[in-house]
XYZ file of C-alpha atoms in Angstrom:
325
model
C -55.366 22.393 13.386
C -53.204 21.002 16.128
C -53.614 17.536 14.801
C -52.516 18.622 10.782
C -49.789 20.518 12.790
C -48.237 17.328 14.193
C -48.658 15.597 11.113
C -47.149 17.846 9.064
C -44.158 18.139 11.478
C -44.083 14.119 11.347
C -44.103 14.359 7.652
C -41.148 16.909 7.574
C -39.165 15.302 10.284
C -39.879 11.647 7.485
C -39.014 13.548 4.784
C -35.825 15.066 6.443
C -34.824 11.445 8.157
C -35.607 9.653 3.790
C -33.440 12.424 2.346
C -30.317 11.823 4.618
C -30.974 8.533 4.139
C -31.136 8.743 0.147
C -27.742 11.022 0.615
C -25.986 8.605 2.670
C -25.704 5.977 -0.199
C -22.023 5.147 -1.615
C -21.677 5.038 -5.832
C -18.852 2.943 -6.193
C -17.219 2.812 -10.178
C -16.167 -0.054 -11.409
C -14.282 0.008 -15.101
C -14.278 -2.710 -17.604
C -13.042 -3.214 -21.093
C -16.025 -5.403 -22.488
C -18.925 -4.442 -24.404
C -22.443 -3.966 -22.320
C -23.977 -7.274 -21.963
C -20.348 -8.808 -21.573
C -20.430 -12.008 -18.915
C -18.120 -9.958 -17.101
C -19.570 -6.856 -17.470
C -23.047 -8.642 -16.420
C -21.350 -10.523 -13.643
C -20.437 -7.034 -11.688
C -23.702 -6.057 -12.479
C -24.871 -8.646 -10.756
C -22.521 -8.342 -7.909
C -24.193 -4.622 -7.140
C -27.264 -5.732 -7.537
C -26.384 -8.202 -4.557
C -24.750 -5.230 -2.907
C -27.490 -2.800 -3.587
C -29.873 -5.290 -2.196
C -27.793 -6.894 0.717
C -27.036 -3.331 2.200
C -30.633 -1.688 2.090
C -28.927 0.768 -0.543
C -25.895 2.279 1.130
C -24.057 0.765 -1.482
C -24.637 0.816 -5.400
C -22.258 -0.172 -8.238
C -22.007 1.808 -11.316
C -20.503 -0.294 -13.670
C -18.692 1.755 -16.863
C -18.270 -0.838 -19.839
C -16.973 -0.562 -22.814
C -13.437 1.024 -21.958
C -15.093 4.332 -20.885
C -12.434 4.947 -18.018
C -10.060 4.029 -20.210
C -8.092 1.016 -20.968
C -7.041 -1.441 -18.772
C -3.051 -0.515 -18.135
C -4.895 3.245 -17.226
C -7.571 1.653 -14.987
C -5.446 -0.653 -13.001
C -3.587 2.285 -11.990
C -7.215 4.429 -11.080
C -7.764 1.921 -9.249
C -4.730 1.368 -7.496
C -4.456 5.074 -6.807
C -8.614 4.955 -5.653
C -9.704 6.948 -8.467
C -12.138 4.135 -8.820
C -13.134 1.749 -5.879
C -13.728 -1.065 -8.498
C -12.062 -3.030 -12.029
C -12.720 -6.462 -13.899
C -9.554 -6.955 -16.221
C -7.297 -9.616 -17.022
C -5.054 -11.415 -14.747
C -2.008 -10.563 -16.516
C -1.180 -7.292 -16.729
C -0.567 -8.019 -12.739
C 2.461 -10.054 -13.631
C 4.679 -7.453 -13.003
C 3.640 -6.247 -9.651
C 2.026 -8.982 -8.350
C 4.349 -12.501 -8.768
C 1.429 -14.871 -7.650
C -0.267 -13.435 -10.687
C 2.024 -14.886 -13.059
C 1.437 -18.592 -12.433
C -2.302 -18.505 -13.488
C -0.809 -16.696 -17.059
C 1.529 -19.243 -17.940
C 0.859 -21.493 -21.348
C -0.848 -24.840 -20.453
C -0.581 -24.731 -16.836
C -4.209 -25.293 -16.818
C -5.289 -28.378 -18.372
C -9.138 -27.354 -18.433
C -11.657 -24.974 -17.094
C -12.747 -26.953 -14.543
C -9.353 -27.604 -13.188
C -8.893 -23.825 -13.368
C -11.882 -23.407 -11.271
C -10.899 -25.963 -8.821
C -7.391 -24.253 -8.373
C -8.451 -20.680 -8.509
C -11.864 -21.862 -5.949
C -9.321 -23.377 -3.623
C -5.779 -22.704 -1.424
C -4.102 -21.439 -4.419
C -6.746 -19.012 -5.103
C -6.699 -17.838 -1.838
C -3.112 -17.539 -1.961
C -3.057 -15.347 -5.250
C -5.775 -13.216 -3.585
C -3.673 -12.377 -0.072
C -0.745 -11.412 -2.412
C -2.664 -8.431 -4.115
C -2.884 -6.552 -0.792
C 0.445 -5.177 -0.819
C -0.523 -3.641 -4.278
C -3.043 -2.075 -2.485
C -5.648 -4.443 -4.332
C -8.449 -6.597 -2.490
C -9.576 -9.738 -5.279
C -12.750 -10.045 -4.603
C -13.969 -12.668 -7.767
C -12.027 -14.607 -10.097
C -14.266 -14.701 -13.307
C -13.673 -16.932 -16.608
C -12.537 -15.682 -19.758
C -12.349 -19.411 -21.011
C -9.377 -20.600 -23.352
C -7.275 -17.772 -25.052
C -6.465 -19.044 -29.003
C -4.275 -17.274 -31.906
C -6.102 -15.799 -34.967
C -5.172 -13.637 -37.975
C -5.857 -12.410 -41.203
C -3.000 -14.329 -43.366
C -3.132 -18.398 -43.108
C -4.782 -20.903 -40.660
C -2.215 -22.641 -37.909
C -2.081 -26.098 -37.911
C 1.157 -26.106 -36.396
C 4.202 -23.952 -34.661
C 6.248 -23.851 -38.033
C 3.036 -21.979 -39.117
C 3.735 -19.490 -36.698
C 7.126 -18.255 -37.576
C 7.060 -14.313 -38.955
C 3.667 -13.740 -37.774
C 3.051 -10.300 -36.096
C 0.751 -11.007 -33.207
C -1.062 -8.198 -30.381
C -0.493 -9.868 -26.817
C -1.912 -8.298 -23.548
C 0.971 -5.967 -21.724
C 2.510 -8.804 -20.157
C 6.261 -10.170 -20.775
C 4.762 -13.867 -20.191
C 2.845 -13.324 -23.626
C 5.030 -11.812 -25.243
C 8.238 -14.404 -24.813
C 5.129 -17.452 -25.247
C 4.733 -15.564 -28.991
C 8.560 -15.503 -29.598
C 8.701 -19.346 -28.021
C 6.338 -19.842 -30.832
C 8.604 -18.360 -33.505
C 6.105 -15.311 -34.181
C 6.452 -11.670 -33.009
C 4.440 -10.375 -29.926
C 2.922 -6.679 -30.439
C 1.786 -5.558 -26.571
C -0.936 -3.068 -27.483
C -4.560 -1.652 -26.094
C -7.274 -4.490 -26.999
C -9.377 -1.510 -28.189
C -6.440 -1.315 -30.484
C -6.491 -4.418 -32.281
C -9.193 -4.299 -35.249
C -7.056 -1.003 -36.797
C -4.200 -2.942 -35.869
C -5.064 -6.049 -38.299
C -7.285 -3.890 -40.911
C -3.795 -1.760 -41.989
C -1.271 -4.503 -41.313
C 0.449 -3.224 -38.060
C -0.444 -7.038 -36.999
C -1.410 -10.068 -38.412
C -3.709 -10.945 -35.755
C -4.358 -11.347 -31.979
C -4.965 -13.885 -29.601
C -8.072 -14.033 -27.416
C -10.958 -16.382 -26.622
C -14.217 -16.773 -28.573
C -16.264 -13.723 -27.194
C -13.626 -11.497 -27.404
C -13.286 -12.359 -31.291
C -16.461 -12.350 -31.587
C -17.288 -9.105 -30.017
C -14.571 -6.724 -30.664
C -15.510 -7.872 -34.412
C -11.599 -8.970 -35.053
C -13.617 -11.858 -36.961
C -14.465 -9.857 -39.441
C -10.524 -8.915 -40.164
C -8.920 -11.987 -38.987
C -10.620 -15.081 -40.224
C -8.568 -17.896 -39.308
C -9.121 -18.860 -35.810
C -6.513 -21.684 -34.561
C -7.888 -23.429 -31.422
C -4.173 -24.164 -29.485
C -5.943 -23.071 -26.351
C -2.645 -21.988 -25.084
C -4.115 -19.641 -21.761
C -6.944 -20.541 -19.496
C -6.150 -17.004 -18.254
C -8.735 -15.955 -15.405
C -10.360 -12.435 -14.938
C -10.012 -10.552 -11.529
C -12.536 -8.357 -10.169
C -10.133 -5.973 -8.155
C -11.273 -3.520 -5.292
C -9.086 -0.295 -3.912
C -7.804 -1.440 -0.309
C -8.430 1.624 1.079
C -12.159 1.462 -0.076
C -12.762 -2.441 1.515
C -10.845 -1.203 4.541
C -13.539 1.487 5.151
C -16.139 -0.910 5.038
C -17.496 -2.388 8.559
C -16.399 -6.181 8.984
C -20.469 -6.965 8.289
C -19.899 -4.628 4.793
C -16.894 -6.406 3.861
C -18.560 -10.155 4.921
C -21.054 -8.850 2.557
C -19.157 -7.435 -0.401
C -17.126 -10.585 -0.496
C -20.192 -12.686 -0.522
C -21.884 -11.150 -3.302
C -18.715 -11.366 -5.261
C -18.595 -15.008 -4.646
C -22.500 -15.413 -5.473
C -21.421 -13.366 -8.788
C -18.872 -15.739 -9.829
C -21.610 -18.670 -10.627
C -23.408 -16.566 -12.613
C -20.587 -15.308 -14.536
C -19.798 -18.510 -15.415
C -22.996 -19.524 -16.241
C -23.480 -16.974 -18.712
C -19.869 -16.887 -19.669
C -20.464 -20.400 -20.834
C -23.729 -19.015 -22.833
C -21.576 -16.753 -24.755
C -18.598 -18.746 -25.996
C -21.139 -20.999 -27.545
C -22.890 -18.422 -29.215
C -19.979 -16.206 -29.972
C -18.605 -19.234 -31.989
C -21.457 -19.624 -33.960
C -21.457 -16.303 -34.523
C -17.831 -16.248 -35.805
C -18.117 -19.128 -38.356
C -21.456 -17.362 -39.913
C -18.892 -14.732 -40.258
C -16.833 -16.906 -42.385
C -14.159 -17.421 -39.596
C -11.876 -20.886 -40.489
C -11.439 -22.699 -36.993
C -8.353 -25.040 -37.019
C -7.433 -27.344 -34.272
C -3.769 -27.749 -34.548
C -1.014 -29.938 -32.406
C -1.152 -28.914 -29.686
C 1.987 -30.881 -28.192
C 4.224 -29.002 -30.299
C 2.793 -25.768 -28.942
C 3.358 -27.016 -25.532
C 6.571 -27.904 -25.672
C 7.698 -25.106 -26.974
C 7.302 -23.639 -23.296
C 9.997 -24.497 -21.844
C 11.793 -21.508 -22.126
C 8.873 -19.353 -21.099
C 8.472 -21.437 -17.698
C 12.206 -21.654 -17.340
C 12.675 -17.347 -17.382
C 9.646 -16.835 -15.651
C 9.268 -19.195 -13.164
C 12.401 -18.581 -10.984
C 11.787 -18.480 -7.041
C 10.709 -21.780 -4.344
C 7.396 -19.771 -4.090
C 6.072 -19.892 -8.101
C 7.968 -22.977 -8.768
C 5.645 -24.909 -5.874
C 3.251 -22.936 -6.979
C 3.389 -24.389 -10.077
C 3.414 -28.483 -8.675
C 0.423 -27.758 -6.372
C -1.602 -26.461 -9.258
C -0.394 -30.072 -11.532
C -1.415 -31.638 -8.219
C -5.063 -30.273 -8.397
C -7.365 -33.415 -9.762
């Protein structure tokens, strides 16, 4: 009796120790825009997996797709505020808070995906990433949302003059919206989860966005002619609350960061994945892709770099990223 006394003492005292354990554990939320399955949406999966797995389970990621927490304009500011700990949305909508933000948005300034990688993977990067702070923002990925291209529901583009008197949604972000008017058309800032009501009644012609995004959203279906200008190589930042990543212990954050990194290679990996099957998804779809000049497009950016591009701090900005080979 003494002996099945002990050991169920030892079994409470277990149970007692697994169950504070089990309620120790952190839920962080992280909001995104995208569709389950998403590259981004998969890539933070991924990254609290990593988390999950890297911290014995005091961590875990809960990652609400799909717009659930609202768009990305609402999110940005739960997360800002620490509503949420975590966010994956566009670099752009930054812009106006965060300066450094603006030179990865600008037309062209990115002559491929891997020369965005090698700028946003190196000092630049890191430079765009210490500037978020005072926002009360830790980056902790930059994730690829490959080449951003105009589509719509009235003619292909072959050129700019095919532009003019268009009605196009942009992201909330003055950058886009004076590129659109550079381009003779008419920029429409509005929710993406907007856009397909937005071309089906004729509030817009169309939208601009890269392959899986046309592909997912279903804009495709209501916008079939898909001009490939390329104009933004516009990455995605994965965002944390300050506050949050300031609670963490130095090991937690060394972690964190590290799993975000490790989540960036498979993001691209299976962003890569998707914009080849999201095309071919697209032109089953009966989607017209056009591959217009793309010189005229870019020289009508002047004016866009010239109003937005003001200070000594963008405009080097701006050289060291030309520099990058």
């Amino acid at each position: 009796m003494k002996n099945f006394a002990k050991l169920a003492a030892g079994l409470m005292v277990a149970a007692a120790f697994m169950g504070s354990a089990a309620s120790a554990q952190t839920v962080l939320k992280s909001s995104d825009t995208h569709p389950d399955g998403y590259p981004t949406v998969e890539g933070v999966k991924y990254f609290g997996e990593l988390v999950k797995e890297r911290t014995q389970g005091r961590y875990s990621v809960e990652v609400y797709h799909s717009a659930q927490l609202g768009e990305e304009k609402d999110t940005i500011e739960q997360v800002r505020s620490g509503v949420i700990e975590l966010n994956r949305v566009s670099m752009a909508p930054f812009n106006g808070t965060v300066k450094e933000s603006i030179v990865p948005a600008l037309p062209y300034i990115f002559r491929s995906e891997e020369h965005m990688h090698k700028v946003m993977d190196g000092a630049i990067g890191d430079q765009i990433k210490k500037a978020f702070e005072p926002a009360g923002l830790v980056v902790l990925a930059f994730y690829d949302a490959g080449a951003r291209s105009f589509y719509n529901k009235t003619k292909p583009i072959n050129s700019v003059a095919d532009m003019k008197g268009l009605k196009f949604r942009v992201i909330q972000s003055d950058i886009f919206v004076d590129m659109v008017a550079a381009l003779g058309a008419n920029a429409t800032p509005m929710p993406y989860g907007e856009v397909y009501s937005g071309i089906e009644t004729g509030v817009i012609d169309g939208a601009e966005n890269n392959f899986p995004s046309y592909d997912t959203a279903k804009h495709a279906e209501v916008a079939k002619n898909y001009s490939l200008d390329e104009h933004t190589i516009l990455p995605e930042v994965f965002v944390m609350n300050k506050a949050a990543f300031d609670k963490l212990t130095p090991e937690d954050q060394q972690i964190f960061r590290q799993a975000a990194k490790d989540s960036v290679a498979k993001q691209r990996e299976l962003w890569a994945a998707k914009v080849a099957e999201s095309r071919a998804n697209v032109e089953k779809l009966g989607a017209q892709i056009t591959t217009p000049d793309k010189q005229g497009f870019i020289d009508a950016m002047a004016p866009v770099y010239e109003k937005h591009v003001k200070d000594d701090v963008l405009k080097k900005m701006v050289e060291d990223v030309k520099a990058v080979q």
